[in-house]
């Protein structure tokens, strides 16, 4: 599947639900979240159908996200079905990890290839402040469960926010003794988080990756550690617009994802499907194409053809370059990050 700018689009990111067991300060308001109506959310069989059609058009990788994908009923069956879809080479998931202790093994057996765990701080009080409903021990237990279940790579994604003053070196050091791949993500002031309801963090809270790399290295020097060096060819599999580094001799890597400071639109290979069945060509645009209507307006071959047409339309609408606009009407929990 090629877009009109010649990029190969082979990655579909699917939000399974807009619901979540956390209320991260940069993602969702604390109270009064209006959830999608049950009937507006794509059913598991509908998602399976979309994946089948997308795979027929060239999608090779699927990432399941949310909201929290593990609170979605039927998620293990969906993983199994997606993994078994002809053409799909891997199915991965982004999760806050809370439910991994009880689900990691069955997800692995169902065919989940990789897991990314979102964790922004190693400080229990700060973790409570950020997630509003979570305990650090839960997400750490999820990380351990993912490693124990044999997922490889296990990536840990941390959103860095200037005024939180997170201990970024402590994070980077997680990669030394175990095969953990830490990735620092620039905070994106989007959705509710940028509005009145959220944390009030603004553009001044973005720490550009280049600056962050300098901070990690400076802290490393202070502690008598070597600096990060560019990672070798054994960087973690899984396409991603990250730049990878490592501490010499470390088992894992440290990546930097820079949606704001380093525009990677030219390399963008993905489409996003929201939980209510809207296809988004770009994270930073509110342009949406209605897959749900296509699915529900027909049956059998005809529905497949209608879904294909919506994909083709969304593909044609993928912007070629970065927008100055980073705000979106929907929050991250609705788009899926
Ligand atoms: N609940 C799952 C989780 O937290 O991993 C999946 C959904 S969450 C919306 C997906 C990713 O988006 C997470 O890694 C989260 O940290 C990230 N995210 C949410 N809001 C963000 C923001 N304002 N800026 C940067 N990343 C954000
Ligand atoms: Fe939930 Fe993930 Fe958003 Fe946090 S970042 S509120 S865990 S969807």
CSV table of C-alpha atoms and ligand atoms in Angstrom, one decimal:
chain,number,residue,atom,x,y,z
A,1,UNK,CA,0.0,0.0,0.0
A,2,UNK,CA,1.7,3.2,-1.1
A,3,UNK,CA,0.4,6.7,-0.4
A,4,UNK,CA,0.6,9.5,-2.9
A,5,UNK,CA,4.0,10.6,-1.5
A,6,UNK,CA,5.5,7.2,-2.3
A,7,UNK,CA,5.6,6.0,1.3
A,8,UNK,CA,4.8,2.3,1.9
A,9,UNK,CA,2.0,2.1,4.5
A,10,UNK,CA,2.2,-1.3,6.2
A,11,UNK,CA,1.5,-0.5,9.9
A,12,UNK,CA,-2.0,-0.2,11.5
A,13,UNK,CA,-2.4,1.0,15.0
A,14,UNK,CA,-5.8,0.0,16.5
A,15,UNK,CA,-7.4,1.5,19.5
A,16,UNK,CA,-9.5,-1.2,21.1
A,17,UNK,CA,-11.3,1.0,23.6
A,18,UNK,CA,-11.3,4.5,24.9
A,19,UNK,CA,-11.6,3.2,28.5
A,20,UNK,CA,-8.7,3.0,30.9
A,21,UNK,CA,-7.9,2.0,34.5
A,22,UNK,CA,-5.6,5.0,34.8
A,23,UNK,CA,-6.3,8.7,34.3
A,24,UNK,CA,-2.9,9.9,33.2
A,25,UNK,CA,-2.7,13.6,33.6
A,26,UNK,CA,-1.4,14.2,30.1
A,27,UNK,CA,-4.0,11.9,28.5
A,28,UNK,CA,-7.4,12.0,30.2
A,29,UNK,CA,-9.3,14.3,32.5
A,30,UNK,CA,-9.6,13.0,36.0
A,31,UNK,CA,-13.4,12.9,36.2
A,32,UNK,CA,-16.3,13.2,33.8
A,33,UNK,CA,-14.8,11.3,31.0
A,34,UNK,CA,-17.5,10.6,28.5
A,35,UNK,CA,-17.0,7.1,27.2
A,36,UNK,CA,-18.1,6.0,23.8
A,37,UNK,CA,-21.4,4.2,23.7
A,38,UNK,CA,-21.1,0.4,23.6
A,39,UNK,CA,-22.7,0.2,20.2
A,40,UNK,CA,-20.4,2.8,18.7
A,41,UNK,CA,-17.3,0.8,19.5
A,42,UNK,CA,-16.1,-1.7,16.9
A,43,UNK,CA,-16.9,-5.3,17.8
A,44,UNK,CA,-14.1,-7.8,18.0
A,45,UNK,CA,-15.3,-9.5,14.8
A,46,UNK,CA,-15.4,-6.2,13.1
A,47,UNK,CA,-11.8,-5.4,14.0
A,48,UNK,CA,-10.8,-8.8,12.7
A,49,UNK,CA,-12.5,-8.1,9.4
A,50,UNK,CA,-10.7,-4.7,9.1
A,51,UNK,CA,-7.4,-6.4,9.8
A,52,UNK,CA,-8.1,-9.0,7.2
A,53,UNK,CA,-8.9,-6.4,4.6
A,54,UNK,CA,-6.0,-4.2,5.6
A,55,UNK,CA,-3.6,-7.2,5.4
A,56,UNK,CA,-4.9,-7.9,1.9
A,57,UNK,CA,-3.9,-4.3,1.0
A,58,UNK,CA,-0.4,-4.7,2.4
A,59,UNK,CA,-0.6,-4.0,6.2
A,60,UNK,CA,2.0,-6.3,7.8
A,61,UNK,CA,2.2,-5.0,11.4
A,62,UNK,CA,-0.6,-4.3,13.8
A,63,UNK,CA,-0.3,-2.6,17.1
A,64,UNK,CA,-3.1,-2.8,19.7
A,65,UNK,CA,-3.6,0.2,21.9
A,66,UNK,CA,-6.3,2.2,23.7
A,67,UNK,CA,-7.3,3.5,26.2
A,68,UNK,CA,-6.0,0.5,27.9
A,69,UNK,CA,-6.1,-2.4,25.5
A,70,UNK,CA,-6.1,-5.0,28.2
A,71,UNK,CA,-9.4,-3.9,29.7
A,72,UNK,CA,-11.1,-4.7,26.4
A,73,UNK,CA,-13.1,-7.9,26.7
A,74,UNK,CA,-12.0,-10.4,24.1
A,75,UNK,CA,-8.5,-9.0,23.6
A,76,UNK,CA,-6.7,-12.3,23.8
A,77,UNK,CA,-9.0,-13.8,21.1
A,78,UNK,CA,-8.4,-10.8,19.0
A,79,UNK,CA,-4.6,-11.2,19.3
A,80,UNK,CA,-5.0,-14.8,18.3
A,81,UNK,CA,-7.1,-13.9,15.2
A,82,UNK,CA,-4.8,-11.0,14.1
A,83,UNK,CA,-1.7,-13.1,14.5
A,84,UNK,CA,-3.3,-15.8,12.4
A,85,UNK,CA,-4.4,-13.4,9.6
A,86,UNK,CA,-2.6,-14.1,6.4
A,87,UNK,CA,-0.1,-11.4,5.6
A,88,UNK,CA,0.2,-10.1,9.2
A,89,UNK,CA,3.8,-10.6,10.4
A,90,UNK,CA,3.5,-9.3,13.8
A,91,UNK,CA,1.1,-8.0,16.4
A,92,UNK,CA,2.2,-5.8,19.2
A,93,UNK,CA,0.6,-3.9,22.1
A,94,UNK,CA,1.1,-0.7,24.0
A,95,UNK,CA,-0.2,-1.0,27.6
A,96,UNK,CA,0.2,0.4,31.1
A,97,UNK,CA,1.1,-3.1,32.2
A,98,UNK,CA,-1.4,-3.3,35.1
A,99,UNK,CA,-3.1,-6.5,33.8
A,100,UNK,CA,0.0,-8.1,32.4
A,101,UNK,CA,0.7,-10.2,35.5
A,102,UNK,CA,-2.4,-12.2,34.9
A,103,UNK,CA,-2.4,-12.0,31.1
A,104,UNK,CA,1.2,-12.0,29.8
A,105,UNK,CA,1.4,-15.8,29.3
A,106,UNK,CA,-1.9,-16.2,27.5
A,107,UNK,CA,-1.1,-13.2,25.3
A,108,UNK,CA,2.2,-14.7,24.4
A,109,UNK,CA,0.5,-18.1,23.6
A,110,UNK,CA,-2.1,-16.3,21.5
A,111,UNK,CA,0.7,-14.9,19.3
A,112,UNK,CA,1.4,-11.4,20.6
A,113,UNK,CA,4.9,-10.6,19.3
A,114,UNK,CA,6.0,-7.6,21.3
A,115,UNK,CA,4.9,-5.4,24.1
A,116,UNK,CA,5.6,-1.8,25.0
A,117,UNK,CA,4.9,-0.7,28.5
A,118,UNK,CA,4.2,2.9,29.4
A,119,UNK,CA,6.0,4.1,32.5
A,120,UNK,CA,7.0,7.6,33.1
A,121,UNK,CA,8.6,7.6,36.5
A,122,UNK,CA,10.2,5.2,39.0
A,123,UNK,CA,9.1,7.4,41.9
A,124,UNK,CA,6.0,5.9,43.6
A,125,UNK,CA,4.5,9.3,44.6
A,126,UNK,CA,5.1,10.8,41.2
A,127,UNK,CA,3.6,7.7,39.6
A,128,UNK,CA,0.4,8.3,41.6
A,129,UNK,CA,0.4,12.0,40.6
A,130,UNK,CA,0.7,11.2,36.9
A,131,UNK,CA,-1.6,8.2,36.6
A,132,UNK,CA,-4.0,9.5,39.3
A,133,UNK,CA,-5.3,5.9,39.9
A,134,UNK,CA,-2.2,3.7,39.6
A,135,UNK,CA,0.5,2.3,41.8
A,136,UNK,CA,4.1,2.0,40.5
A,137,UNK,CA,4.3,-1.5,41.9
A,138,UNK,CA,1.5,-2.6,39.4
A,139,UNK,CA,3.3,-1.4,36.3
A,140,UNK,CA,6.7,-2.8,37.5
A,141,UNK,CA,5.0,-6.1,38.1
A,142,UNK,CA,3.6,-5.9,34.6
A,143,UNK,CA,7.1,-5.3,33.2
A,144,UNK,CA,8.5,-8.3,35.1
A,145,UNK,CA,5.6,-10.5,33.8
A,146,UNK,CA,6.4,-9.4,30.2
A,147,UNK,CA,10.0,-10.4,30.6
A,148,UNK,CA,9.1,-13.7,32.4
A,149,UNK,CA,6.6,-14.6,29.6
A,150,UNK,CA,9.5,-14.3,27.1
A,151,UNK,CA,8.5,-11.2,25.2
A,152,UNK,CA,11.5,-9.8,23.3
A,153,UNK,CA,11.9,-6.9,23.0
A,154,UNK,CA,10.2,-5.4,26.0
A,155,UNK,CA,10.2,-1.7,25.5
A,156,UNK,CA,9.5,0.8,28.2
A,157,UNK,CA,8.1,4.1,27.0
A,158,UNK,CA,8.5,7.2,29.1
A,159,UNK,CA,6.9,10.5,28.3
A,160,UNK,CA,9.3,13.3,29.5
A,161,UNK,CA,7.8,16.5,30.9
A,162,UNK,CA,10.1,19.3,31.9
A,163,UNK,CA,8.4,20.3,35.1
A,164,UNK,CA,8.2,16.8,36.4
A,165,UNK,CA,12.0,16.6,36.6
A,166,UNK,CA,11.9,12.9,36.2
A,167,UNK,CA,15.1,11.0,37.1
A,168,UNK,CA,15.9,10.1,33.5
A,169,UNK,CA,19.3,8.5,34.3
A,170,UNK,CA,17.5,6.0,36.6
A,171,UNK,CA,15.3,5.1,33.7
A,172,UNK,CA,18.1,4.8,31.2
A,173,UNK,CA,19.9,2.5,33.6
A,174,UNK,CA,17.0,0.0,33.5
A,175,UNK,CA,18.6,-1.0,30.1
A,176,UNK,CA,21.9,-2.0,31.6
A,177,UNK,CA,21.3,-5.3,33.3
A,178,UNK,CA,18.3,-6.6,31.5
A,179,UNK,CA,17.1,-6.7,27.9
A,180,UNK,CA,14.8,-3.7,28.4
A,181,UNK,CA,14.6,-1.0,25.8
A,182,UNK,CA,13.8,2.3,27.3
A,183,UNK,CA,12.4,5.0,25.0
A,184,UNK,CA,12.0,8.6,25.9
A,185,UNK,CA,9.1,10.3,24.1
A,186,UNK,CA,8.7,14.0,23.8
A,187,UNK,CA,5.5,15.1,25.6
A,188,UNK,CA,2.9,16.2,23.1
A,189,UNK,CA,0.6,18.9,24.2
A,190,UNK,CA,-2.5,17.4,22.6
A,191,UNK,CA,-6.2,16.8,23.3
A,192,UNK,CA,-7.5,17.5,26.8
A,193,UNK,CA,-4.0,17.7,28.2
A,194,UNK,CA,-3.5,21.0,26.4
A,195,UNK,CA,-6.9,22.3,27.4
A,196,UNK,CA,-8.5,23.7,30.6
A,197,UNK,CA,-9.2,20.3,32.0
A,198,UNK,CA,-5.8,18.8,32.0
A,199,UNK,CA,-2.6,19.4,33.7
A,200,UNK,CA,-1.9,22.8,32.1
A,201,UNK,CA,1.4,21.7,30.7
A,202,UNK,CA,2.3,23.5,27.6
A,203,UNK,CA,5.0,23.7,24.9
A,204,UNK,CA,7.5,24.8,27.5
A,205,UNK,CA,7.3,21.4,29.1
A,206,UNK,CA,8.5,19.6,26.0
A,207,UNK,CA,12.2,18.5,26.4
A,208,UNK,CA,13.6,18.1,23.0
A,209,UNK,CA,15.4,14.7,22.5
A,210,UNK,CA,18.7,16.3,21.8
A,211,UNK,CA,18.6,18.2,25.1
A,212,UNK,CA,17.5,15.1,26.9
A,213,UNK,CA,20.4,13.0,25.5
A,214,UNK,CA,22.7,15.7,26.9
A,215,UNK,CA,21.0,15.5,30.3
A,216,UNK,CA,21.3,11.7,30.5
A,217,UNK,CA,25.0,11.8,29.6
A,218,UNK,CA,25.7,14.6,32.0
A,219,UNK,CA,24.0,12.6,34.9
A,220,UNK,CA,25.9,9.5,33.8
A,221,UNK,CA,29.2,11.4,34.0
A,222,UNK,CA,28.3,12.6,37.5
A,223,UNK,CA,27.8,9.0,38.6
A,224,UNK,CA,31.0,7.8,36.9
A,225,UNK,CA,29.2,5.9,34.2
A,226,UNK,CA,30.1,5.9,30.5
A,227,UNK,CA,28.0,8.0,28.1
A,228,UNK,CA,25.5,6.6,25.7
A,229,UNK,CA,26.8,5.6,22.4
A,230,UNK,CA,24.8,4.9,19.2
A,231,UNK,CA,23.4,1.4,19.3
A,232,UNK,CA,24.7,-1.2,16.9
A,233,UNK,CA,22.7,-3.2,14.4
A,234,UNK,CA,21.1,-5.3,17.0
A,235,UNK,CA,18.7,-2.5,17.9
A,236,UNK,CA,15.3,-3.8,19.0
A,237,UNK,CA,13.1,-5.0,16.2
A,238,UNK,CA,9.9,-3.2,15.5
A,239,UNK,CA,9.7,-0.3,13.2
A,240,UNK,CA,9.8,2.9,15.1
A,241,UNK,CA,10.9,6.4,14.5
A,242,UNK,CA,13.4,6.2,17.4
A,243,UNK,CA,17.1,6.9,17.5
A,244,UNK,CA,18.8,4.2,19.6
A,245,UNK,CA,21.7,4.5,22.0
A,246,UNK,CA,23.2,2.1,24.5
A,247,UNK,CA,25.5,2.1,27.5
A,248,UNK,CA,28.6,0.1,26.4
A,249,UNK,CA,28.0,-3.5,27.3
A,250,UNK,CA,24.4,-3.0,28.2
A,251,UNK,CA,21.8,-5.7,27.5
A,252,UNK,CA,19.1,-3.2,26.3
A,253,UNK,CA,19.1,0.2,24.6
A,254,UNK,CA,17.9,3.8,25.2
A,255,UNK,CA,15.8,5.3,22.4
A,256,UNK,CA,14.6,8.8,21.8
A,257,UNK,CA,11.4,9.5,20.0
A,258,UNK,CA,11.0,13.1,18.8
A,259,UNK,CA,7.6,13.7,17.3
A,260,UNK,CA,8.0,17.5,17.9
A,261,UNK,CA,11.7,18.3,17.5
A,262,UNK,CA,12.5,15.9,14.7
A,263,UNK,CA,9.8,15.6,12.2
A,264,UNK,CA,9.5,12.0,11.0
A,265,UNK,CA,6.5,12.5,8.7
A,266,UNK,CA,8.6,11.6,5.7
A,267,UNK,CA,9.1,8.1,7.2
A,268,UNK,CA,5.6,7.7,8.5
A,269,UNK,CA,4.3,4.2,7.6
A,270,UNK,CA,1.1,4.0,9.6
A,271,UNK,CA,-2.6,4.5,9.7
A,272,UNK,CA,-4.6,4.7,13.0
A,273,UNK,CA,-8.0,3.2,13.7
A,274,UNK,CA,-10.0,4.6,16.6
A,275,UNK,CA,-12.1,2.5,18.9
A,276,UNK,CA,-15.2,3.8,17.2
A,277,UNK,CA,-14.0,2.8,13.8
A,278,UNK,CA,-12.5,6.0,12.4
A,279,UNK,CA,-9.4,5.8,10.3
A,280,UNK,CA,-6.9,8.6,10.9
A,281,UNK,CA,-4.2,9.2,8.3
A,282,UNK,CA,-2.2,11.3,10.8
A,283,UNK,CA,-1.9,11.7,14.6
A,284,UNK,CA,-1.8,15.4,14.3
A,285,UNK,CA,-4.8,15.9,12.1
A,286,UNK,CA,-8.5,15.5,12.9
A,287,UNK,CA,-9.2,14.2,9.5
A,288,UNK,CA,-11.1,10.9,9.9
A,289,UNK,CA,-12.6,8.3,7.5
A,290,UNK,CA,-15.5,6.2,8.6
A,291,UNK,CA,-14.7,2.5,8.5
A,292,UNK,CA,-17.5,1.6,10.9
A,293,UNK,CA,-20.1,2.9,8.5
A,294,UNK,CA,-18.5,0.9,5.7
A,295,UNK,CA,-18.6,-2.2,7.9
A,296,UNK,CA,-22.1,-1.9,9.0
A,297,UNK,CA,-23.6,-0.6,5.7
A,298,UNK,CA,-23.1,-3.9,3.9
A,299,UNK,CA,-22.1,-7.5,4.5
A,300,UNK,CA,-19.7,-10.1,3.1
A,301,UNK,CA,-17.7,-9.2,0.1
A,302,UNK,CA,-19.5,-5.9,-0.3
A,303,UNK,CA,-18.5,-4.8,3.3
A,304,UNK,CA,-14.9,-5.8,2.5
A,305,UNK,CA,-14.9,-3.7,-0.7
A,306,UNK,CA,-16.4,-0.7,1.2
A,307,UNK,CA,-13.7,-1.0,3.9
A,308,UNK,CA,-11.0,-1.2,1.2
A,309,UNK,CA,-12.4,2.0,-0.3
A,310,UNK,CA,-12.2,3.8,3.0
A,311,UNK,CA,-8.6,2.7,3.4
A,312,UNK,CA,-7.8,4.0,-0.1
A,313,UNK,CA,-9.4,7.3,0.7
A,314,UNK,CA,-7.5,7.7,4.0
A,315,UNK,CA,-4.3,6.7,2.3
A,316,UNK,CA,-4.8,9.4,-0.3
A,317,UNK,CA,-5.2,11.9,2.5
A,318,UNK,CA,-2.0,11.2,4.3
A,319,UNK,CA,-0.2,14.6,4.6
A,320,UNK,CA,3.3,14.7,3.3
A,321,UNK,CA,4.8,17.0,5.9
A,322,UNK,CA,4.8,18.1,9.5
A,323,UNK,CA,2.1,20.4,10.6
A,324,UNK,CA,2.8,23.3,12.9
A,325,UNK,CA,-0.5,22.2,14.6
A,326,UNK,CA,0.0,19.5,17.2
A,327,UNK,CA,-3.3,19.9,18.9
A,328,UNK,CA,-6.1,17.5,18.2
A,329,UNK,CA,-9.7,17.6,19.2
A,330,UNK,CA,-9.6,14.1,20.5
A,331,UNK,CA,-7.3,13.1,23.4
A,332,UNK,CA,-4.6,10.5,23.2
A,333,UNK,CA,-6.8,7.9,25.0
A,334,UNK,CA,-9.2,8.2,22.1
A,335,UNK,CA,-6.7,8.2,19.3
A,336,UNK,CA,-4.5,5.5,20.9
A,337,UNK,CA,-1.2,7.5,21.0
B,1,LIG,N1,-3.0,2.7,27.9
B,1,LIG,C1,-1.9,2.3,27.1
B,1,LIG,C2,-0.6,2.9,27.6
B,1,LIG,O1,-0.6,3.9,28.3
B,1,LIG,O2,0.4,2.4,27.2
B,1,LIG,C3,-2.1,2.6,25.6
B,1,LIG,C4,-2.7,3.9,25.2
B,1,LIG,S1,-1.7,5.4,25.5
B,1,LIG,C5,-2.8,6.6,24.9
B,1,LIG,C6,-0.4,5.2,24.3
B,1,LIG,C7,0.8,6.0,24.5
B,1,LIG,O3,0.5,7.4,24.4
B,1,LIG,C8,1.4,5.8,25.9
B,1,LIG,O4,2.8,5.4,25.8
B,1,LIG,C9,1.3,7.2,26.5
B,1,LIG,O5,2.4,7.5,27.4
B,1,LIG,C10,1.3,8.1,25.3
B,1,LIG,N2,0.8,9.4,25.5
B,1,LIG,C11,-0.4,9.7,26.0
B,1,LIG,N3,-0.6,11.1,26.1
B,1,LIG,C12,0.6,11.6,25.6
B,1,LIG,C13,1.1,12.9,25.4
B,1,LIG,N4,0.3,14.0,25.7
B,1,LIG,N5,2.3,13.1,24.9
B,1,LIG,C14,3.1,12.0,24.6
B,1,LIG,N6,2.7,10.7,24.7
B,1,LIG,C15,1.5,10.5,25.2
B,2,LIG,FE1,-4.7,5.3,30.2
B,2,LIG,FE2,-2.6,5.0,28.7
B,2,LIG,FE3,-3.9,7.3,28.7
B,2,LIG,FE4,-2.5,6.6,30.8
B,2,LIG,S1,-1.7,7.0,28.8
B,2,LIG,S2,-4.7,7.4,30.8
B,2,LIG,S3,-2.7,4.4,30.8
B,2,LIG,S4,-4.7,5.4,27.9
